[in-house]
PDB file of C-alpha atoms in Angstrom:
ATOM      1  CA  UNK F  30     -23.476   4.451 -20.985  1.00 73.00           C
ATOM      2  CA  UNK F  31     -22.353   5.417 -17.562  1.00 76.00           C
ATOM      3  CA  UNK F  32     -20.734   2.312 -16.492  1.00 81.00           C
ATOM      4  CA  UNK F  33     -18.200   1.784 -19.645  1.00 86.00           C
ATOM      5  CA  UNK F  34     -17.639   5.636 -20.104  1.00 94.00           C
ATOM      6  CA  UNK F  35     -14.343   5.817 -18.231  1.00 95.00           C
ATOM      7  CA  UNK F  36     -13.204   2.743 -20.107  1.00 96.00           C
ATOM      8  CA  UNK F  37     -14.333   4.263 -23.225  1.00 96.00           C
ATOM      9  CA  UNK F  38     -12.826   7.567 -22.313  1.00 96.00           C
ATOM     10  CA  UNK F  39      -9.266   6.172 -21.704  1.00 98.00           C
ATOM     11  CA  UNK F  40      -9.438   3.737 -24.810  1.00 98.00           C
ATOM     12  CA  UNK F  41     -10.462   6.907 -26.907  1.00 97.00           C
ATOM     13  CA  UNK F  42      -8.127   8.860 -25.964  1.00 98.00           C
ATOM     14  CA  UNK F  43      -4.832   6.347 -25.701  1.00 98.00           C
ATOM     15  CA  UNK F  44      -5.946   5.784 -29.262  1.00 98.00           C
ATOM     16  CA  UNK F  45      -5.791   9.776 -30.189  1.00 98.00           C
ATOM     17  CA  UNK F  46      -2.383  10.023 -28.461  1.00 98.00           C
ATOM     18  CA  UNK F  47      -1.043   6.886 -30.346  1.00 98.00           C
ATOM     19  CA  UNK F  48      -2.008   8.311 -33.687  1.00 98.00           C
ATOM     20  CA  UNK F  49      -0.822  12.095 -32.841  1.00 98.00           C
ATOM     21  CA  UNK F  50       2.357  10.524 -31.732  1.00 98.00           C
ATOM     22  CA  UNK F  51       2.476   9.147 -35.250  1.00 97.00           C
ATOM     23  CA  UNK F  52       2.593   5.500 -33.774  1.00 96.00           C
ATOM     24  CA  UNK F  53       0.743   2.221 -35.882  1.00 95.00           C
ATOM     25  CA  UNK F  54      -2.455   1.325 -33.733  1.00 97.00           C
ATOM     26  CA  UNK F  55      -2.851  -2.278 -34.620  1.00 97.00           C
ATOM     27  CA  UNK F  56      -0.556  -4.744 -32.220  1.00 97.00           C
ATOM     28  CA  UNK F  57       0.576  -2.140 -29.874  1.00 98.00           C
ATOM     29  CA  UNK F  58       1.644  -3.935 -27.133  1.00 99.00           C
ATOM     30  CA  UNK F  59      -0.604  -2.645 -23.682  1.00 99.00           C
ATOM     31  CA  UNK F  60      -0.153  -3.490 -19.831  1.00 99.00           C
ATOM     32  CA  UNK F  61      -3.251  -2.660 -18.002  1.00 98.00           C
ATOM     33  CA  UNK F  62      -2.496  -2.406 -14.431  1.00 98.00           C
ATOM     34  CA  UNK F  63      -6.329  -2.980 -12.576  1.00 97.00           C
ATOM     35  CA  UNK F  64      -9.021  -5.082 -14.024  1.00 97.00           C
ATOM     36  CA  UNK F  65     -12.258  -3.482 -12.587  1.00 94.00           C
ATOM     37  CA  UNK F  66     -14.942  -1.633 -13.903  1.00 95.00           C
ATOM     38  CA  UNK F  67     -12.347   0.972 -15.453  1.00 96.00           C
ATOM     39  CA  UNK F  68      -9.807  -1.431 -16.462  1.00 97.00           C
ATOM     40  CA  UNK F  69     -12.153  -4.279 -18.047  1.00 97.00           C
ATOM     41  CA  UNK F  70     -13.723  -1.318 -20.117  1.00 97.00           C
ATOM     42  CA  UNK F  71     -10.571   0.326 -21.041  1.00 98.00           C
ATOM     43  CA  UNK F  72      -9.545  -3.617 -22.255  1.00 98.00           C
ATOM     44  CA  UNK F  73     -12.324  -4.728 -24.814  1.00 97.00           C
ATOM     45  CA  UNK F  74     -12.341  -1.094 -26.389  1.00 97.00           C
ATOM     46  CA  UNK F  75      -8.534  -0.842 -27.041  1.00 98.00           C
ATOM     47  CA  UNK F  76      -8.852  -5.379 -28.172  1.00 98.00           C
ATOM     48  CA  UNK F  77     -12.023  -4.092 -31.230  1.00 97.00           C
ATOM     49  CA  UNK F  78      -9.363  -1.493 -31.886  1.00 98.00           C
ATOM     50  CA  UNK F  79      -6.646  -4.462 -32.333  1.00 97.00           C
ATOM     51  CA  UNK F  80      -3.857  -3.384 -29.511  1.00 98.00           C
ATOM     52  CA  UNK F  81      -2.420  -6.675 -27.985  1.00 98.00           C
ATOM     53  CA  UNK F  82      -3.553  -6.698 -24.339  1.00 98.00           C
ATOM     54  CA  UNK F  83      -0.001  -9.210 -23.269  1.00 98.00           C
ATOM     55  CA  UNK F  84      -0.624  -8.214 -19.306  1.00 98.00           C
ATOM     56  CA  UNK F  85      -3.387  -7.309 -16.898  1.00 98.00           C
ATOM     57  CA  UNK F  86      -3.188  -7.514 -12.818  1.00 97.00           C
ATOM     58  CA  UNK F  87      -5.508  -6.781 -10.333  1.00 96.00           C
ATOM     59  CA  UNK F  88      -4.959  -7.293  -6.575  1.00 95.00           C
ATOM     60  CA  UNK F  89      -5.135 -10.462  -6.462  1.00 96.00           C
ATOM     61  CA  UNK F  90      -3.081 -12.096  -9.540  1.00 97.00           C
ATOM     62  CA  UNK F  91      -1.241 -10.183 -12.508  1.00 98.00           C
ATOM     63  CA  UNK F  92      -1.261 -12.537 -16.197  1.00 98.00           C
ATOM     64  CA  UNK F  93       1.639 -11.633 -19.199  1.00 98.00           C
ATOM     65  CA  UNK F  94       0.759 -13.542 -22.699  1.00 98.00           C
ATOM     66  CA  UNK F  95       3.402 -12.068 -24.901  1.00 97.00           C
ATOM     67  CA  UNK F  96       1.347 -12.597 -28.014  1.00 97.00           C
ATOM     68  CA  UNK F  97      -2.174 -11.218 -26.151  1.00 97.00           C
ATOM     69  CA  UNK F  98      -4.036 -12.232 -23.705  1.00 98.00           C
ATOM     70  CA  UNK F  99      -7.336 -13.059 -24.241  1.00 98.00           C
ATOM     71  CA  UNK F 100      -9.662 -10.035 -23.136  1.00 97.00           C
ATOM     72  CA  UNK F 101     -13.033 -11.238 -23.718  1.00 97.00           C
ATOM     73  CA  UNK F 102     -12.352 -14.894 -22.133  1.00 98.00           C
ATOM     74  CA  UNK F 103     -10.476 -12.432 -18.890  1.00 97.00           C
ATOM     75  CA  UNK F 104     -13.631 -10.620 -18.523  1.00 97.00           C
ATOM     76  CA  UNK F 105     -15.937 -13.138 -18.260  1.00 97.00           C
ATOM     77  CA  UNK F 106     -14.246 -15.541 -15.717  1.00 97.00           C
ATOM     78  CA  UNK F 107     -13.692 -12.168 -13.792  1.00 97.00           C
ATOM     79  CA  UNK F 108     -17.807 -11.992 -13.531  1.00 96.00           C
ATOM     80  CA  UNK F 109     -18.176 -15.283 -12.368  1.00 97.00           C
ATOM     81  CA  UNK F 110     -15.126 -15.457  -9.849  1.00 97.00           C
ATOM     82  CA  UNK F 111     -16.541 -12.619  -7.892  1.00 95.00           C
ATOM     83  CA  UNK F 112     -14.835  -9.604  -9.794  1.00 95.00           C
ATOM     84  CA  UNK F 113     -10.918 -11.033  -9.415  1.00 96.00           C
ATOM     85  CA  UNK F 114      -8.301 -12.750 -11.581  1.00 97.00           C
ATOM     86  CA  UNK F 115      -7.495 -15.049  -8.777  1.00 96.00           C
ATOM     87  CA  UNK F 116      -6.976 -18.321 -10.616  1.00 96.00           C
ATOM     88  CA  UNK F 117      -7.353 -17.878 -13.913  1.00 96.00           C
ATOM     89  CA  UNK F 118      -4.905 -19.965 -16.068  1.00 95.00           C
ATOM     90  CA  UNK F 119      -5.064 -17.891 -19.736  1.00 94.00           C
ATOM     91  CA  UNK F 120      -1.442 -16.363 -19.168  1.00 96.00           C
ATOM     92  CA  UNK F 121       1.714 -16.681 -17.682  1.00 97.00           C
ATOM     93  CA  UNK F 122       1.403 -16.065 -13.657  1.00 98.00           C
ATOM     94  CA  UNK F 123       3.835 -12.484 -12.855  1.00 98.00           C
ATOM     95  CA  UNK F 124       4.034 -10.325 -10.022  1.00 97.00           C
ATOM     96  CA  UNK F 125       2.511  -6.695  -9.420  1.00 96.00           C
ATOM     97  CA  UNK F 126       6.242  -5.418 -10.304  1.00 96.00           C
ATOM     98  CA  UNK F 127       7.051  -7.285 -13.146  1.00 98.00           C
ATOM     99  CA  UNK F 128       3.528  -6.152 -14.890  1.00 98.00           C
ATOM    100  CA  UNK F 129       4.857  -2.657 -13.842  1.00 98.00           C
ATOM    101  CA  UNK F 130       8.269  -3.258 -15.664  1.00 98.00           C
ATOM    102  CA  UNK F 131       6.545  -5.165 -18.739  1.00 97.00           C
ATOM    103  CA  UNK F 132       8.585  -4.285 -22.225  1.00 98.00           C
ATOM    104  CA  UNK F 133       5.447  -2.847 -23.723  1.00 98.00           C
ATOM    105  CA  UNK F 134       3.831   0.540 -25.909  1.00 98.00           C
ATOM    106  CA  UNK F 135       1.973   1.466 -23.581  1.00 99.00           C
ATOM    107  CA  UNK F 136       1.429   0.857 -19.664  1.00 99.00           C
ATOM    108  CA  UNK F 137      -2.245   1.827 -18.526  1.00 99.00           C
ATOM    109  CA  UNK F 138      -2.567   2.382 -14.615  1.00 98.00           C
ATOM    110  CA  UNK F 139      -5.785   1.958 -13.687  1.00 98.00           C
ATOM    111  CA  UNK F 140      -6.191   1.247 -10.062  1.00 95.00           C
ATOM    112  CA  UNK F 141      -4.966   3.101  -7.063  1.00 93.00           C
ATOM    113  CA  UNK F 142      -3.136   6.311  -6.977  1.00 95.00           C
ATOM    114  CA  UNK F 143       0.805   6.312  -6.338  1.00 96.00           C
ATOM    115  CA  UNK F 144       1.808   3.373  -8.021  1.00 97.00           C
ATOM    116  CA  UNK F 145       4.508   5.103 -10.176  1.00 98.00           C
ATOM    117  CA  UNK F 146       6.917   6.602  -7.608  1.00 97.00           C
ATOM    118  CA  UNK F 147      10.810   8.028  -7.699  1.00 95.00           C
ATOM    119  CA  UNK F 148      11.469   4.229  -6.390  1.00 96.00           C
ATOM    120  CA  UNK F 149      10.331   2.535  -9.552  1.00 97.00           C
ATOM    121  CA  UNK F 150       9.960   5.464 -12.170  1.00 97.00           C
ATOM    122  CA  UNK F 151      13.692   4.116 -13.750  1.00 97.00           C
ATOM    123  CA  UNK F 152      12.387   0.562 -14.173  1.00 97.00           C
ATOM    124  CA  UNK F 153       8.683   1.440 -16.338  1.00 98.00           C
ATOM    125  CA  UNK F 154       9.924   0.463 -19.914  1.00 98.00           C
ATOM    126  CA  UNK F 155       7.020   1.824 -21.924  1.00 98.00           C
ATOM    127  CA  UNK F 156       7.436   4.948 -23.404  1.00 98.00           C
ATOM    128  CA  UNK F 157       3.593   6.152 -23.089  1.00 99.00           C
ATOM    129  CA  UNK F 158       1.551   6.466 -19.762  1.00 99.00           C
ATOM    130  CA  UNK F 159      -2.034   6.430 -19.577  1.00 99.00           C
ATOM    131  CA  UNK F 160      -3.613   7.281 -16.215  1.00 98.00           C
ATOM    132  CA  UNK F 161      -6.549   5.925 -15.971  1.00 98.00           C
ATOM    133  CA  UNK F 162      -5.904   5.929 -12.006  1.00 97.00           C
ATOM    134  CA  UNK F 163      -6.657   8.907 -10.195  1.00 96.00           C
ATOM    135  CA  UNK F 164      -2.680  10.601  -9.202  1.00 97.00           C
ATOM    136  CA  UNK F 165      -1.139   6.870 -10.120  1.00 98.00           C
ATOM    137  CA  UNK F 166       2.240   8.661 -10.991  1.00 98.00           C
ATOM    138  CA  UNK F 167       3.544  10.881  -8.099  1.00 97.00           C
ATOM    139  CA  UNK F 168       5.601  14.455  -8.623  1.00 97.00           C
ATOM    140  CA  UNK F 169       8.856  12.822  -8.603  1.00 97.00           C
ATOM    141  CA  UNK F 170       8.001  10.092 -11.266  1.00 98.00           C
ATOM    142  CA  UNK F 171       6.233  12.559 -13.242  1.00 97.00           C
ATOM    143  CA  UNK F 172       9.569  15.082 -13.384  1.00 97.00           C
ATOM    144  CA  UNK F 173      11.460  12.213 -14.217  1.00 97.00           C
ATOM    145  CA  UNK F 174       9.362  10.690 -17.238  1.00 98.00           C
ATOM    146  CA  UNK F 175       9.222  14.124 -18.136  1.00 96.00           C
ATOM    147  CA  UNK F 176      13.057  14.759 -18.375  1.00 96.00           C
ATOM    148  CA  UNK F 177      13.614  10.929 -20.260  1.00 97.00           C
ATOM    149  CA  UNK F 178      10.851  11.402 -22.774  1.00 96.00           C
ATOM    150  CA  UNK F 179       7.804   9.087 -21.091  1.00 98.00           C
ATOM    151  CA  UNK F 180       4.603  10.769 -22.584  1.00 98.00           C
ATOM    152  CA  UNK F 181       2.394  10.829 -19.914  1.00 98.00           C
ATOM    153  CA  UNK F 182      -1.513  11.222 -20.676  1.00 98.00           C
ATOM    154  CA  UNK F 183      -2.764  12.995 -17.308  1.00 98.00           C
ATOM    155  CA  UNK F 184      -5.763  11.505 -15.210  1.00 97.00           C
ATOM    156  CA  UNK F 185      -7.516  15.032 -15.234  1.00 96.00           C
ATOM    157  CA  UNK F 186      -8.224  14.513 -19.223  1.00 96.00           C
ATOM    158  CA  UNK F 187      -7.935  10.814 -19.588  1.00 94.00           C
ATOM    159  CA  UNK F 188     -10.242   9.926 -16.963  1.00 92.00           C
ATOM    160  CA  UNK F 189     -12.903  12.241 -17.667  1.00 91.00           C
ATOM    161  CA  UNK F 190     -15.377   9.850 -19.574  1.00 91.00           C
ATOM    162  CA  UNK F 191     -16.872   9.271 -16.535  1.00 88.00           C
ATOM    163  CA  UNK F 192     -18.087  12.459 -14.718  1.00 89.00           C
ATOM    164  CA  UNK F 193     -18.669  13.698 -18.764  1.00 90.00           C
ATOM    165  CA  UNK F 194     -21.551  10.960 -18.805  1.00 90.00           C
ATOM    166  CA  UNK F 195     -22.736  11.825 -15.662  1.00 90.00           C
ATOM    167  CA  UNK F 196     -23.297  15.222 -16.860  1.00 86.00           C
ATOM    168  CA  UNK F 197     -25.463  13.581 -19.802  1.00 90.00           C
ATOM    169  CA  UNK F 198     -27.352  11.773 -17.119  1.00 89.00           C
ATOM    170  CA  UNK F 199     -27.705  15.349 -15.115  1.00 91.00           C
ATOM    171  CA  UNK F 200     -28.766  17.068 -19.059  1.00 90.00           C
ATOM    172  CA  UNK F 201     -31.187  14.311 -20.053  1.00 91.00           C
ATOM    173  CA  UNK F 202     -33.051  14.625 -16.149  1.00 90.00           C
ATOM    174  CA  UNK F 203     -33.363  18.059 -16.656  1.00 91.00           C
ATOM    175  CA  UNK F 204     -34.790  17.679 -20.557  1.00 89.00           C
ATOM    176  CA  UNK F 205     -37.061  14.959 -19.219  1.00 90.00           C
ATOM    177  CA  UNK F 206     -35.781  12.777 -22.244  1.00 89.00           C
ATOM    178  CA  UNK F 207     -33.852   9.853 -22.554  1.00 88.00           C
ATOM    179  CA  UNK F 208     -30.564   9.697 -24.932  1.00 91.00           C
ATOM    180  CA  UNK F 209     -30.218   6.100 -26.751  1.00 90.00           C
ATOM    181  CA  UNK F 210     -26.769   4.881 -26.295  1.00 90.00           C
ATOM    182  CA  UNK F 211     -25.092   5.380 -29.492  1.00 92.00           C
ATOM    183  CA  UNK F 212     -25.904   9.338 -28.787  1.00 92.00           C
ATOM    184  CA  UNK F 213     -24.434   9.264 -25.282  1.00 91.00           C
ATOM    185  CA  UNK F 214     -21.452   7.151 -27.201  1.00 91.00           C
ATOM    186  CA  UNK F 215     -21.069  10.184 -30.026  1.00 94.00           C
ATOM    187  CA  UNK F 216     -21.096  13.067 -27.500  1.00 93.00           C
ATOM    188  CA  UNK F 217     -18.491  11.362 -24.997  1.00 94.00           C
ATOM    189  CA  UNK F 218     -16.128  10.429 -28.208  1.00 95.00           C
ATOM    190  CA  UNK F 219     -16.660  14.387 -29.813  1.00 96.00           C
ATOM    191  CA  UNK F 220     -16.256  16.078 -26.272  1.00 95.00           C
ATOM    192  CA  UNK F 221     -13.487  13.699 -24.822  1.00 96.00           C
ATOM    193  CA  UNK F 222     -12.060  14.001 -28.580  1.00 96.00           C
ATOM    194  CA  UNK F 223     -12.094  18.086 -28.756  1.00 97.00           C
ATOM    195  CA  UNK F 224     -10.194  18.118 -25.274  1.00 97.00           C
ATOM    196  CA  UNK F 225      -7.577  15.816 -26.509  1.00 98.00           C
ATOM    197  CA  UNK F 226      -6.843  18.304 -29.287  1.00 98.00           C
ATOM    198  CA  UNK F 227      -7.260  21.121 -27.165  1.00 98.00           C
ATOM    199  CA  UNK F 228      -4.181  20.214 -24.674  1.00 98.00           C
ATOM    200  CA  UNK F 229      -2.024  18.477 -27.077  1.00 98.00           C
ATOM    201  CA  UNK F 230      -2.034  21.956 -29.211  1.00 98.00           C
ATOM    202  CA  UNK F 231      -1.544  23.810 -26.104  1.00 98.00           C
ATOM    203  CA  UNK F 232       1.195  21.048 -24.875  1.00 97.00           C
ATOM    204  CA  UNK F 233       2.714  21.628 -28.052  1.00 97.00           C
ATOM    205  CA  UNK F 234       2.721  25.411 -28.947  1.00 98.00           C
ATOM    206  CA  UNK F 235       3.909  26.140 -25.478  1.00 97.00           C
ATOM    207  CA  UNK F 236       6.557  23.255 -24.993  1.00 97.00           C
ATOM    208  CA  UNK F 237       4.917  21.985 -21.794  1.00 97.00           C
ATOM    209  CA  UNK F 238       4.233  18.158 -20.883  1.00 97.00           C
ATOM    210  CA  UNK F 239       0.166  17.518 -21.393  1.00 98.00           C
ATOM    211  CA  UNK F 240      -0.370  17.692 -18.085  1.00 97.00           C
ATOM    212  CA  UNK F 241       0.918  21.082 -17.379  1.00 97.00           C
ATOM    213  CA  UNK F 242      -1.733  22.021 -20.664  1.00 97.00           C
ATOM    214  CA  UNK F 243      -4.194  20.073 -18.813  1.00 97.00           C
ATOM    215  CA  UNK F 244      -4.024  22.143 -16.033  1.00 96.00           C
ATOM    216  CA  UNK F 245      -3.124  25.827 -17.886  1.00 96.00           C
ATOM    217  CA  UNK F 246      -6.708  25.295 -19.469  1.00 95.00           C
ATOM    218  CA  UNK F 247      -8.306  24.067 -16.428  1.00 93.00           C
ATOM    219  CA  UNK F 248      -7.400  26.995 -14.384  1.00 94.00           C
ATOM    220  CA  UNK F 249      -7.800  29.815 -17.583  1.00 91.00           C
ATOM    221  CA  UNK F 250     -11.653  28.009 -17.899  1.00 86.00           C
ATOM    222  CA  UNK F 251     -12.184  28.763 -13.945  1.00 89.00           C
ATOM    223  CA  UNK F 252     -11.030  32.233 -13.830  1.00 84.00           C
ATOM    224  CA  UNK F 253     -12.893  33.557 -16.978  1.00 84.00           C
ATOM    225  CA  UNK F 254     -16.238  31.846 -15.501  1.00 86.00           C
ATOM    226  CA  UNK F 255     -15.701  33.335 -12.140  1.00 86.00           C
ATOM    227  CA  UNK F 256     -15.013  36.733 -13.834  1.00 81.00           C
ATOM    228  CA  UNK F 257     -18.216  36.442 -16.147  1.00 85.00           C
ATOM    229  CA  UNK F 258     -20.062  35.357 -12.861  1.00 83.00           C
ATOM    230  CA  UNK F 259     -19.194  38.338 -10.753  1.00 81.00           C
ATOM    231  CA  UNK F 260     -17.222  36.372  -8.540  1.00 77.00           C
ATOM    232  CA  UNK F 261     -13.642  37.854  -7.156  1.00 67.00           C
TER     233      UNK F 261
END
């Protein structure tokens, strides 16, 4: 379950912030910005839940279908053109900044970091940010979707499928006993679920973006273990 738990993680959760945001899941229009391991992932699970993938880039091509593009068909001619898009003829050819600038629901970064900057934060047209990028939207883009109204979901919770099921991998070494997958699939979805909830209560009782929640847990979780641990 290691290998499609980030996916999993940010389909999950982009799902959870859709419905909490009191938005209808089926045909909500997605821009995934990287198609790799992460992005491919992050794809099929948000297609089963019936989003409309219309673009997805990588660094070598970017593809816009405004009525979906076709995920499954993507991700196989990505595994046998050596893990790129380069020359695949399902969608209409773009450029890196025009998937950026896509009219869509929701625009998924999920390659390098510092792709949404103070340059280009005015042009990003969807109202919801997923990063599943680590840092993709830098401080100045971040104040600024903050002050419009861009919900941003924050890498340090969306991303977290990943290092989650590598903990599994360190718990089932140490019991010696091997989790089949649709257990490793229930405890990401209930632990990446309960964290969701977690910061989007915390977002909301104390009128903070979910990032700044993100963190105010993060930080409250390290001091109380360092205090129970003795440590100063």
């Amino acid at each position: 379950g290691r290998e499609e738990a980030t996916g999993r993680g940010v389909g999950l959760l982009t799902l959870k912030l859709l419905s909490r945001l009191g938005r209808r899941i089926p045909g909500t229009r997605v821009v995934i910005q990287g198609f790799g391991n992460v992005g491919t992932h992050t794809a099929k699970f948000l297609r089963d839940a019936e989003c409309r993938i219309i673009a997805v880039g990588d660094a070598t091509a970017n593809f816009y279908r405004e009525e979906g593009l076709d995920v499954l068909e993507m991700i196989r001619y990505v595994h046998s053109n050596g893990g790129t898009l380069a020359g695949y003829t399902g969608g209409d050819a773009i450029s890196h900044q025009e998937l950026l600038f896509c009219n869509c629901d929701v625009l998924i970064p999920a390659a390098l970091g510092g792709v949404l900057t103070s340059e280009n934060a005015g042009h990003i047209k969807a109202p919801i940010v997923v990063e599943a990028a680590n840092a993709p939207t830098n401080p100045a883009a971040d104040a600024f979707f903050d002050e419009i109204g861009v919900t941003v979901l924050p890498d340090i919770l969306c991303n977290a499928g990943g290092v989650t099921a590598s903990w599994f991998e360190w718990v089932q070494n140490r019991q010696h006993y091997q989790w089949g997958m649709n257990r490793v699939r229930q405890e990401l979805d209930r632990i990446l679920g309960e964290a969701f909830e977690q910061v989007w209560q915390l977002a909301s009782s104390r009128k903070v973006s979910l990032r700044t929640a993100a963190f105010m847990l993060g930080v409250g979780r390290v001091h109380r273990a360092t205090e129970l641990g003795g440590i100063e």
